[in-house]
Coordinates of C-alpha atoms and ligand atoms in Angstrom, one line a residue:
Chain A
M159 CA 96.2 38.4 10.2
N160 CA 98.7 37.7 7.8
P161 CA 102.0 39.3 10.0
R162 CA 103.8 38.6 6.6
Q163 CA 101.8 41.9 5.4
R164 CA 101.8 43.6 7.5
W165 CA 105.6 43.2 9.1
G166 CA 107.0 41.7 5.6
K167 CA 110.1 42.8 5.1
Q168 CA 112.3 39.8 3.9
A169 CA 115.3 39.6 5.8
E170 CA 118.0 41.1 4.9
T171 CA 120.7 37.9 6.1
K172 CA 120.9 36.3 3.5
R173 CA 119.2 32.6 4.8
G174 CA 121.9 30.5 6.0
S175 CA 124.4 32.9 7.3
R176 CA 125.1 33.4 10.8
V177 CA 123.4 36.3 12.6
I178 CA 125.2 35.9 16.1
E179 CA 128.0 33.4 16.4
L180 CA 129.5 33.5 20.0
S181 CA 133.1 31.6 20.1
N182 CA 134.6 29.8 23.0
V183 CA 132.9 32.3 25.7
S184 CA 133.5 32.5 29.6
Y185 CA 131.6 34.1 30.8
S186 CA 131.0 34.9 35.1
Y187 CA 129.0 37.1 37.8
G188 CA 132.2 37.9 40.1
D189 CA 133.8 34.3 41.2
R190 CA 131.1 32.6 39.6
R191 CA 131.8 31.0 36.0
L192 CA 128.3 30.4 34.6
F193 CA 129.7 29.1 31.0
S194 CA 133.3 28.3 30.0
E195 CA 134.2 28.1 26.7
I196 CA 130.5 28.1 24.7
S197 CA 130.4 28.5 21.4
L198 CA 127.3 28.8 19.8
A199 CA 125.9 29.8 16.3
L200 CA 122.4 31.3 14.9
P201 CA 121.9 30.8 11.3
A202 CA 119.9 33.1 9.3
G203 CA 116.4 32.0 9.5
S204 CA 116.2 29.3 12.7
F205 CA 114.5 28.6 14.9
H206 CA 116.5 28.0 18.7
F207 CA 115.1 27.0 22.2
L208 CA 117.0 27.7 24.7
T209 CA 116.4 25.4 27.9
G210 CA 117.9 25.4 31.2
P211 CA 117.6 24.7 35.4
S212 CA 115.9 28.2 36.1
G213 CA 119.7 30.2 37.4
S214 CA 121.5 27.7 34.9
G215 CA 122.3 31.7 33.0
K216 CA 119.6 31.6 29.9
T217 CA 119.0 35.3 30.5
T218 CA 122.4 36.0 30.5
L219 CA 123.4 34.2 27.7
L220 CA 121.6 36.7 26.1
K221 CA 122.3 39.4 27.0
L222 CA 125.8 38.4 26.4
L223 CA 123.8 37.8 22.7
Y224 CA 122.3 41.6 22.7
L225 CA 125.4 42.5 24.0
E226 CA 124.6 43.7 27.4
L227 CA 126.7 42.3 28.5
R228 CA 130.9 41.7 27.6
P229 CA 131.8 38.5 28.4
Q230 CA 135.3 38.0 29.7
A231 CA 136.9 35.7 27.5
G232 CA 135.6 34.5 23.5
Q233 CA 134.0 36.3 20.8
I234 CA 130.6 37.3 20.0
A235 CA 130.0 38.2 16.2
L236 CA 126.8 40.2 15.0
F237 CA 126.0 40.0 11.5
G238 CA 129.5 38.7 10.4
Q239 CA 131.1 41.6 12.3
D240 CA 133.1 40.8 15.7
A241 CA 131.3 42.6 18.4
A242 CA 134.8 44.1 20.3
G243 CA 135.5 46.6 16.6
L244 CA 131.7 48.2 16.5
S245 CA 131.4 51.5 18.0
R246 CA 128.8 52.5 19.9
D247 CA 126.6 53.6 17.2
Q248 CA 127.0 50.2 15.2
V249 CA 126.0 48.9 17.9
A250 CA 122.9 50.3 18.5
L251 CA 122.2 49.6 14.4
A252 CA 122.9 46.0 15.7
R253 CA 120.3 46.2 17.9
Q254 CA 117.5 47.7 16.1
R255 CA 118.3 44.4 13.8
I256 CA 117.3 42.5 16.9
G257 CA 113.1 42.3 18.6
I258 CA 114.3 41.7 22.6
V259 CA 111.8 40.0 24.7
H260 CA 112.8 40.7 28.4
Q261 CA 112.1 37.9 30.8
D262 CA 111.0 41.2 33.3
C263 CA 110.0 43.6 30.3
R264 CA 111.7 46.5 31.2
F265 CA 108.8 49.3 29.4
L266 CA 109.4 52.5 30.9
D267 CA 106.4 53.1 33.1
H268 CA 105.4 57.0 33.0
L269 CA 104.2 56.0 28.3
S270 CA 102.2 54.5 26.9
V271 CA 101.4 51.1 26.4
A272 CA 101.5 51.6 23.0
D273 CA 104.0 54.2 22.8
N274 CA 105.9 51.5 24.7
I275 CA 105.3 49.6 22.3
A276 CA 107.0 52.2 19.4
L277 CA 109.7 52.4 20.9
P278 CA 112.0 50.9 18.6
L279 CA 109.9 53.1 16.4
T280 CA 110.6 56.0 17.9
V281 CA 114.8 55.4 18.7
A282 CA 115.4 54.6 15.5
G283 CA 114.1 57.8 13.7
R284 CA 111.0 56.5 12.3
N285 CA 107.9 58.9 11.9
V286 CA 105.4 56.2 14.6
A287 CA 102.3 58.4 13.3
A288 CA 103.0 56.7 9.4
E289 CA 103.4 53.3 11.4
R290 CA 100.2 54.3 13.5
G291 CA 98.1 51.0 11.1
N292 CA 100.4 48.4 11.4
M293 CA 100.6 49.5 15.8
N294 CA 97.3 49.5 16.0
E295 CA 96.4 46.2 13.9
L296 CA 100.3 43.9 16.1
M297 CA 98.3 45.4 19.1
S298 CA 94.4 44.2 18.7
W299 CA 96.7 41.4 16.9
V300 CA 98.0 40.4 20.9
G301 CA 95.2 41.3 22.7
L302 CA 95.8 44.4 23.3
G303 CA 94.0 47.0 21.0
A304 CA 92.3 48.5 24.5
Q305 CA 94.7 49.2 26.6
A306 CA 96.3 51.4 24.3
T307 CA 96.1 54.6 26.0
S308 CA 97.2 51.9 30.0
T309 CA 100.7 52.1 31.4
P310 CA 102.8 49.2 31.7
P311 CA 101.6 48.8 35.7
Q312 CA 98.2 48.6 34.7
L313 CA 98.9 45.6 32.5
S314 CA 98.6 42.3 33.8
G315 CA 100.9 39.8 33.7
G316 CA 100.7 38.2 30.8
E317 CA 99.4 41.3 28.5
R318 CA 102.7 42.4 29.7
Q319 CA 105.0 39.8 28.3
R320 CA 102.9 40.3 24.7
A321 CA 103.3 44.0 24.9
A322 CA 107.3 42.8 25.3
L323 CA 106.8 40.5 22.2
A324 CA 104.6 43.4 20.2
R325 CA 107.5 46.0 20.9
A326 CA 110.8 43.7 19.7
V327 CA 108.9 43.1 16.6
I328 CA 107.8 46.1 15.4
L329 CA 110.7 47.5 14.0
S330 CA 110.4 44.4 12.2
P331 CA 113.6 43.0 12.6
D332 CA 115.8 40.3 11.7
V333 CA 115.9 38.4 14.6
V334 CA 114.0 37.9 18.1
L335 CA 115.2 36.9 21.2
A336 CA 112.4 35.7 23.8
D337 CA 113.0 35.6 27.3
E338 CA 110.2 33.5 28.3
P339 CA 107.1 35.1 26.4
T340 CA 104.8 33.3 27.2
G341 CA 104.8 32.8 30.8
N342 CA 102.9 33.9 32.5
V343 CA 99.9 34.0 29.5
D344 CA 97.6 31.4 29.2
W345 CA 97.3 28.2 26.8
E346 CA 95.6 29.3 23.6
M347 CA 97.6 32.8 25.1
S348 CA 100.8 31.3 24.1
T349 CA 99.7 29.4 20.7
R350 CA 99.3 32.5 19.1
L351 CA 102.1 34.3 20.4
L352 CA 104.6 31.5 19.3
S353 CA 102.4 31.7 15.8
L354 CA 103.2 34.3 15.3
L355 CA 107.2 33.9 16.2
V356 CA 106.3 31.1 13.9
E357 CA 105.1 33.2 10.9
L358 CA 107.9 36.0 11.8
N359 CA 110.8 32.2 10.9
R360 CA 108.9 31.7 8.1
M361 CA 109.9 34.6 6.7
G362 CA 113.3 34.5 7.0
K363 CA 113.9 35.0 10.7
T364 CA 115.9 34.5 13.1
V365 CA 114.7 33.2 16.2
L366 CA 115.3 32.7 19.6
I367 CA 113.4 31.5 22.5
A368 CA 114.3 30.6 26.1
T369 CA 112.4 29.0 27.5
H370 CA 111.1 25.6 30.8
D371 CA 107.9 25.5 28.5
L372 CA 108.2 22.1 26.8
H373 CA 104.6 22.3 25.7
L374 CA 105.5 25.3 23.6
I375 CA 109.0 23.0 22.2
R376 CA 106.8 20.6 21.2
Q377 CA 104.1 22.8 19.2
A378 CA 106.6 25.0 17.9
K379 CA 108.1 21.8 16.5
A380 CA 105.0 20.2 15.3
Q381 CA 105.3 23.5 13.0
V382 CA 108.5 24.3 12.6
S383 CA 111.7 22.8 12.3
A384 CA 113.6 24.2 15.9
R385 CA 116.7 22.6 17.2
V386 CA 116.6 22.7 20.9
L387 CA 120.3 23.8 23.0
R388 CA 120.3 23.4 27.2
I389 CA 122.9 24.7 29.5
R390 CA 124.3 22.0 31.7
E391 CA 127.0 22.3 34.0
G392 CA 128.7 25.2 32.1
K393 CA 128.0 24.3 29.1
L394 CA 125.5 24.1 25.2
Q395 CA 124.8 21.2 24.4
L396 CA 122.1 20.7 22.1
A397 CA 119.0 18.6 23.7
G398 CA 118.5 15.2 22.3
S399 CA 115.3 13.9 20.2
D400 CA 112.9 13.1 24.1
L401 CA 112.4 16.9 23.5
Chain B
M157 CA 129.2 76.5 14.7
S158 CA 128.0 72.9 15.2
T159 CA 127.2 73.8 18.7
I160 CA 124.3 75.9 17.5
A161 CA 123.6 74.2 14.7
H162 CA 122.5 71.1 17.5
L163 CA 121.4 73.5 19.6
A164 CA 118.6 74.0 16.8
A165 CA 118.2 70.8 17.1
Q166 CA 117.5 70.2 20.5
L167 CA 114.5 72.5 20.7
S168 CA 112.7 71.4 17.9
G169 CA 111.1 67.4 18.8
G170 CA 110.8 66.5 21.9
D171 CA 110.4 62.7 20.7
A172 CA 114.0 62.2 22.5
E173 CA 112.7 64.1 25.5
R174 CA 109.0 62.3 26.2
M175 CA 111.1 59.3 26.8
V176 CA 112.3 60.3 30.1
P177 CA 110.3 60.9 32.8
R178 CA 109.8 64.6 34.9
T179 CA 110.8 65.2 37.8
G180 CA 109.2 68.5 39.1
I181 CA 111.8 69.4 42.3
T182 CA 114.9 69.0 39.4
A183 CA 113.2 71.6 37.0
N184 CA 112.4 74.0 39.0
L185 CA 115.4 74.2 40.5
T186 CA 117.2 74.7 37.4
M187 CA 114.1 76.6 36.1
F188 CA 115.2 79.2 39.1
A189 CA 119.0 78.8 39.5
A190 CA 119.5 80.0 36.1
G191 CA 117.1 82.4 36.9
A192 CA 118.7 83.9 40.0
M193 CA 122.5 83.7 37.5
A194 CA 120.9 85.4 34.6
F195 CA 119.5 88.3 37.0
L196 CA 123.2 88.9 38.3
C197 CA 125.0 88.5 35.6
V198 CA 123.1 91.5 34.0
F199 CA 124.2 93.6 36.5
A200 CA 127.7 92.1 36.0
L201 CA 127.2 93.5 32.3
A202 CA 125.6 96.6 33.7
L203 CA 128.3 97.6 35.6
L204 CA 131.0 96.5 33.1
F205 CA 129.9 98.5 29.7
S206 CA 129.1 101.6 32.6
T207 CA 133.0 101.2 34.2
S208 CA 133.5 101.4 30.9
R209 CA 131.8 103.9 29.6
V210 CA 134.1 106.2 32.7
A211 CA 136.6 105.5 31.8
E212 CA 136.3 106.7 28.3
R213 CA 135.7 109.5 29.6
W214 CA 137.8 110.1 32.1
A215 CA 140.2 109.6 29.6
S216 CA 139.2 111.5 26.3
E217 CA 138.9 114.6 29.3
L218 CA 141.8 114.1 31.0
A219 CA 144.3 112.9 28.0
N220 CA 144.1 116.0 25.8
T221 CA 145.0 118.5 28.4
A222 CA 147.8 119.7 30.5
T223 CA 148.8 122.5 31.8
V224 CA 152.1 124.9 32.9
R225 CA 152.6 126.1 36.4
I226 CA 154.5 129.5 36.1
S227 CA 155.7 131.1 40.1
A228 CA 158.3 134.0 39.2
P229 CA 158.9 137.1 41.4
A230 CA 157.7 140.0 40.1
G231 CA 160.2 140.9 37.5
Q232 CA 160.6 138.1 35.4
E233 CA 157.0 136.7 35.1
E234 CA 156.3 138.2 31.8
A235 CA 159.5 136.6 30.4
Q236 CA 159.2 133.2 32.1
V237 CA 155.8 132.9 30.4
A238 CA 157.1 134.6 27.1
A239 CA 159.6 132.2 26.7
V240 CA 157.0 128.9 28.2
L241 CA 154.2 129.3 25.5
A242 CA 158.0 129.7 22.9
V243 CA 159.4 126.4 24.0
L244 CA 155.4 125.2 23.7
E245 CA 154.8 126.4 20.9
Q246 CA 158.1 124.3 19.0
T247 CA 157.1 121.3 20.6
P248 CA 155.4 118.5 18.3
G249 CA 152.5 117.2 19.3
I250 CA 151.3 120.2 20.9
S251 CA 147.8 121.8 19.6
S252 CA 147.4 125.0 21.1
A253 CA 148.9 127.0 24.0
R254 CA 147.7 129.9 25.5
A255 CA 148.3 131.3 28.7
M256 CA 145.0 132.1 30.8
S257 CA 144.4 135.8 31.7
D258 CA 144.1 136.4 34.9
D259 CA 140.3 136.9 34.4
E260 CA 139.6 133.4 34.1
Q261 CA 142.4 132.0 36.9
A262 CA 140.4 133.6 39.3
L263 CA 136.9 132.2 38.3
L264 CA 139.0 129.4 38.5
L265 CA 139.9 129.6 42.3
A266 CA 136.5 131.8 43.1
P267 CA 135.4 128.0 44.5
W268 CA 137.9 127.9 46.6
L269 CA 138.9 131.9 47.5
G270 CA 135.8 133.2 46.9
P271 CA 135.4 136.2 44.1
D272 CA 136.3 139.7 44.2
L273 CA 139.5 137.9 44.5
P274 CA 142.8 140.0 44.6
L275 CA 144.9 138.6 42.4
A276 CA 147.2 140.7 42.0
D277 CA 148.5 141.1 45.7
L278 CA 148.6 137.6 45.7
P279 CA 151.7 134.9 45.0
V280 CA 148.9 133.0 42.6
P281 CA 151.4 131.2 39.5
R282 CA 150.7 132.1 36.4
L283 CA 148.8 129.4 34.1
V284 CA 149.3 128.1 30.7
E285 CA 147.0 125.9 29.3
I286 CA 148.1 123.0 26.4
T287 CA 145.9 121.7 24.4
E288 CA 147.8 117.9 23.6
A289 CA 147.7 117.1 19.3
S290 CA 146.2 113.1 19.0
G291 CA 149.4 111.8 19.5
G292 CA 150.4 113.7 23.1
F293 CA 153.6 115.4 23.5
D294 CA 157.1 114.4 24.9
A295 CA 156.5 114.7 28.6
E296 CA 160.2 114.3 30.3
G297 CA 161.4 115.8 26.9
L298 CA 158.9 118.5 27.7
R299 CA 160.2 119.2 31.4
L300 CA 164.3 119.2 30.4
R301 CA 163.3 122.2 28.3
L302 CA 161.1 124.0 30.2
R303 CA 163.9 124.2 33.7
A304 CA 166.8 125.3 31.0
E305 CA 164.0 128.4 29.4
A306 CA 161.6 128.7 32.4
P307 CA 163.3 127.3 36.0
G308 CA 160.2 128.9 36.7
A309 CA 157.7 126.1 35.3
V310 CA 156.0 123.8 36.7
L311 CA 154.5 121.0 34.0
D312 CA 151.3 119.3 35.1
D313 CA 149.8 117.0 32.2
H314 CA 147.5 115.3 35.1
T315 CA 148.6 112.0 34.6
R316 CA 150.0 112.3 38.1
W317 CA 146.2 111.6 38.6
R318 CA 145.0 110.2 35.2
A319 CA 147.1 107.1 35.5
P320 CA 144.9 105.4 39.2
L321 CA 141.3 106.7 38.6
I322 CA 141.9 104.5 34.3
E323 CA 143.5 101.8 36.7
A324 CA 140.7 101.8 38.9
A325 CA 138.5 101.7 36.0
D326 CA 140.4 98.9 34.5
R327 CA 140.5 96.5 37.4
L328 CA 136.4 97.2 37.8
R329 CA 136.0 96.1 34.6
S330 CA 138.1 93.2 35.1
L331 CA 136.2 92.4 37.8
G332 CA 132.8 92.4 36.3
W333 CA 134.8 90.3 33.4
L334 CA 135.7 87.5 36.8
A335 CA 132.2 88.4 38.0
I336 CA 130.6 87.2 34.4
L337 CA 133.4 84.1 34.2
L338 CA 132.4 82.6 37.7
I339 CA 128.0 83.3 36.6
A340 CA 129.0 81.0 33.3
A341 CA 131.0 78.3 35.5
S342 CA 128.4 78.8 38.6
M343 CA 126.0 77.8 36.0
A344 CA 127.8 75.0 34.4
A345 CA 128.1 73.6 37.7
M346 CA 124.5 73.0 38.6
V347 CA 123.6 72.1 35.1
T348 CA 125.9 69.2 35.9
L349 CA 124.7 68.7 39.0
A350 CA 120.5 68.5 38.4
A351 CA 121.7 67.0 34.9
T352 CA 123.9 64.4 36.9
A353 CA 120.9 63.5 39.3
A354 CA 118.8 62.6 36.2
L355 CA 120.5 60.9 34.9
A356 CA 121.8 58.5 37.5
A357 CA 117.8 58.6 38.3
N358 CA 117.3 57.3 35.2
G359 CA 120.2 54.2 34.6
Q360 CA 117.1 51.6 33.9
V361 CA 115.7 54.3 31.3
I362 CA 118.6 54.5 29.8
E363 CA 119.3 51.2 29.4
V364 CA 116.6 50.8 28.2
L365 CA 116.1 52.8 25.2
R366 CA 120.1 51.3 24.3
L367 CA 118.6 48.4 24.0
A368 CA 116.2 49.0 21.8
G369 CA 118.1 50.4 19.9
A370 CA 118.7 54.1 20.5
R371 CA 122.0 55.9 19.5
D372 CA 123.9 58.1 21.8
A373 CA 123.1 60.9 20.7
F374 CA 119.2 60.3 20.9
V375 CA 119.7 59.3 24.7
V376 CA 122.2 62.7 25.6
R377 CA 118.8 64.4 23.4
A378 CA 116.9 63.4 25.1
F379 CA 118.6 65.2 28.2
T380 CA 119.4 68.2 27.0
R381 CA 117.1 69.4 25.6
R382 CA 115.4 69.8 28.6
F383 CA 118.1 70.9 30.2
T384 CA 118.5 73.7 27.7
L385 CA 114.8 74.9 27.5
R386 CA 114.5 74.7 31.2
A387 CA 118.6 77.8 31.4
F388 CA 117.0 80.0 28.7
T389 CA 113.8 80.3 30.0
G390 CA 114.8 80.3 33.8
A391 CA 117.7 82.8 32.7
M392 CA 114.8 84.4 30.1
V393 CA 112.6 85.5 33.5
G394 CA 115.8 86.6 35.4
A395 CA 116.8 89.4 32.7
V396 CA 114.0 90.6 32.3
F397 CA 113.5 91.3 35.7
A398 CA 117.0 92.9 35.9
M399 CA 116.3 95.0 33.0
A400 CA 113.7 95.8 34.7
A401 CA 115.7 96.7 38.0
V402 CA 118.9 98.6 35.7
A403 CA 116.2 100.5 34.0
V404 CA 115.0 102.7 36.5
M405 CA 117.9 102.0 39.3
P406 CA 118.1 105.9 40.1
N407 CA 120.3 108.0 37.9
P408 CA 122.2 110.6 39.1
G409 CA 122.4 112.4 35.8
A410 CA 125.1 114.9 34.8
A411 CA 126.1 117.0 37.6
A412 CA 127.9 113.6 39.0
S413 CA 131.0 113.4 37.2
F414 CA 133.1 111.1 39.0
F415 CA 130.5 108.4 38.9
S416 CA 127.5 108.5 36.2
G417 CA 125.5 105.5 37.8
L418 CA 124.5 101.9 36.9
G419 CA 123.5 101.1 33.3
F420 CA 123.1 100.8 29.2
R421 CA 123.0 103.3 27.2
G422 CA 121.3 102.6 24.0
G423 CA 122.9 99.7 22.2
E424 CA 123.4 98.6 25.3
W425 CA 120.4 97.0 26.1
F426 CA 120.7 94.8 23.3
A427 CA 123.5 92.6 25.7
P428 CA 121.2 91.4 28.1
L429 CA 118.9 90.2 25.7
F430 CA 121.3 87.5 24.4
V431 CA 122.2 86.1 28.3
P432 CA 119.1 83.7 28.7
F433 CA 121.1 82.2 25.7
A434 CA 124.6 82.6 26.2
A435 CA 122.8 80.5 29.2
A436 CA 120.8 77.4 26.9
I437 CA 124.8 76.7 25.3
V438 CA 126.0 76.9 29.0
A439 CA 123.7 74.1 29.8
F440 CA 123.1 72.6 26.9
L441 CA 127.3 71.8 27.1
S442 CA 127.2 70.7 30.8
T443 CA 124.2 68.5 30.1
R444 CA 125.3 66.4 27.1
L445 CA 128.9 66.1 28.8
A446 CA 127.6 64.6 32.5
A447 CA 125.3 62.3 29.9
T448 CA 128.0 61.4 27.9
R449 CA 129.7 60.5 30.5
R450 CA 127.5 58.5 31.8
L451 CA 126.5 56.2 28.9
R452 CA 129.9 55.0 28.7
S453 CA 129.6 52.6 32.0
I454 CA 125.6 52.1 29.9
R455 CA 126.5 49.4 26.3
Ligands
ATP1764 N1 123.6 41.0 37.9 C1 124.0 39.9 38.3 N2 124.9 39.4 39.4 C2 125.7 38.5 40.1 N3 125.1 37.3 39.8 C3 123.8 37.5 38.8 C4 123.3 38.4 38.3 N4 122.5 38.4 37.4 C5 122.7 37.3 37.4 N5 123.7 36.1 38.8 C6 123.2 35.3 38.7 O1 124.1 33.8 37.3 C7 122.6 33.0 37.3 C8 121.9 32.6 36.4 O2 120.6 34.3 36.5 P1 119.9 34.3 35.3 O3 118.9 34.9 34.9 O4 120.7 34.1 33.6 O5 119.5 32.3 35.2 P2 118.1 32.4 34.0 O6 118.4 30.4 33.1 O7 117.5 32.5 33.0 O8 117.4 31.9 35.8 P3 115.7 31.4 35.3 O9 115.4 30.8 35.0 O10 115.2 31.8 36.3 O11 114.7 33.0 34.2 C9 122.1 32.8 38.8 O12 122.2 32.2 39.2 C10 121.9 34.0 39.4 O13 121.9 34.4 40.7
MG1765 MG1 115.7 34.2 32.9

């Protein structure tokens, strides 16, 4: 299947403009300072990896990017707009342009897997029934064709991550932020999920993947020009060619 | 009104509602409480209508009649009655005045003193019946003039005992309104409690919805639709039971003039049908308020 045909809406953001930008952002949990004055710009159509030791703050950084957390200092801009100035509805609309794969997936356990994957469509007020064709194709692409009517707790760890990725891309977002999307899946499936993200990137979508998986990074670098960011001692660095 | 439009939007399309898991116990308790409140509310309405009816009747029966009582020494009686009638004829606000005959007076006294009353032998005062014109008359002015023209005449305009009766009916009516307000407030409090509990229990669901791009209105709808429907359904059942109870209430009939019985007459029967809608509006507004408050802490 060719994802370009299915979720082929071209990214609305002009290639090269900054879809997400952090300027001098500091963040602490209580007394514990995690980031001090970090800056980051994700140009439209770019492909980034985010690495760093466990506990270094990868998930926290993603939460700042999709505005779940507010920084104690510094600015965050989404699609060229200062996040601090966005109304709650504007935040919602910005999130409809961002596909998120949460590290812990965050499903609604009382709904079926298919309903969970369709969630971004539902909350955006789209006609889910009209998108059934896309849904089915996406679900079989991530290998969940048989699990549509299961509930998330019935899925294996890898199946959950695949469902989470499917949910993140169903609305054809401009940006995909994925937190360890391949942590529990086998080599073959992780190759497959990566190729979906690479394909989306080729369509002009901005991709950021937080991961420990060096194989995944190498594999991606063979296909797209990906930059690797590393969190070290509260700062964000561009990793060298060692990766 | 935008509330009504909102309400209509709530009742169509349960997409948002499905996003929040159902909790059997709060659902049933909300429905039960709404039913009980509606039951009480219908009784309060019946009380309101009944007291209004009674007060109106008392007012209309008492308001347009008055009497003048003339107690005079035997020889002067007829002269004073004539003088009183002359004064009354010239008083504005009186449509007619008529001296009662002996037979009529005997009839009035019969319940207390028995028939075959030798009225002529007793010092019974003579009565003049006054029918007021619609505007009423100036009782104080009339009293002064009667004192001058007929010293034995006393005006009894019933206000002395009419006023407290009507005041009691008014007080009862205010209590009925107060009861309805209290019922609405308890209903709001109860729905707020249930909705707050549901919102707290579903904090994670709300977060997931927001992160998936849901607007606040969508999240609010997920809760309001449910509580609005529950309150409506419960209140409908409660109101129907209460209406049935009012319908089979024994009616003391026309004979019991003091209190005409609790109930609805004719078109009044439509009033309790509004109770479920009022309950739905109260539930909708309370839930929306609780959800909006909850959303403030979730970005
Ligand atoms: N809600 C919170 N309250 C307090 N501390 C927190 C909270 N969330 C995370 N932390 C702490 O902040 C640090 C960074 O956490 P985060 O989840 O961002 O790390 P991570 O880089 O994603 O780790 P991993 O690779 O294991 O997923 C950790 O030490 C964690 O204990
Ligand atoms: Mg993490």
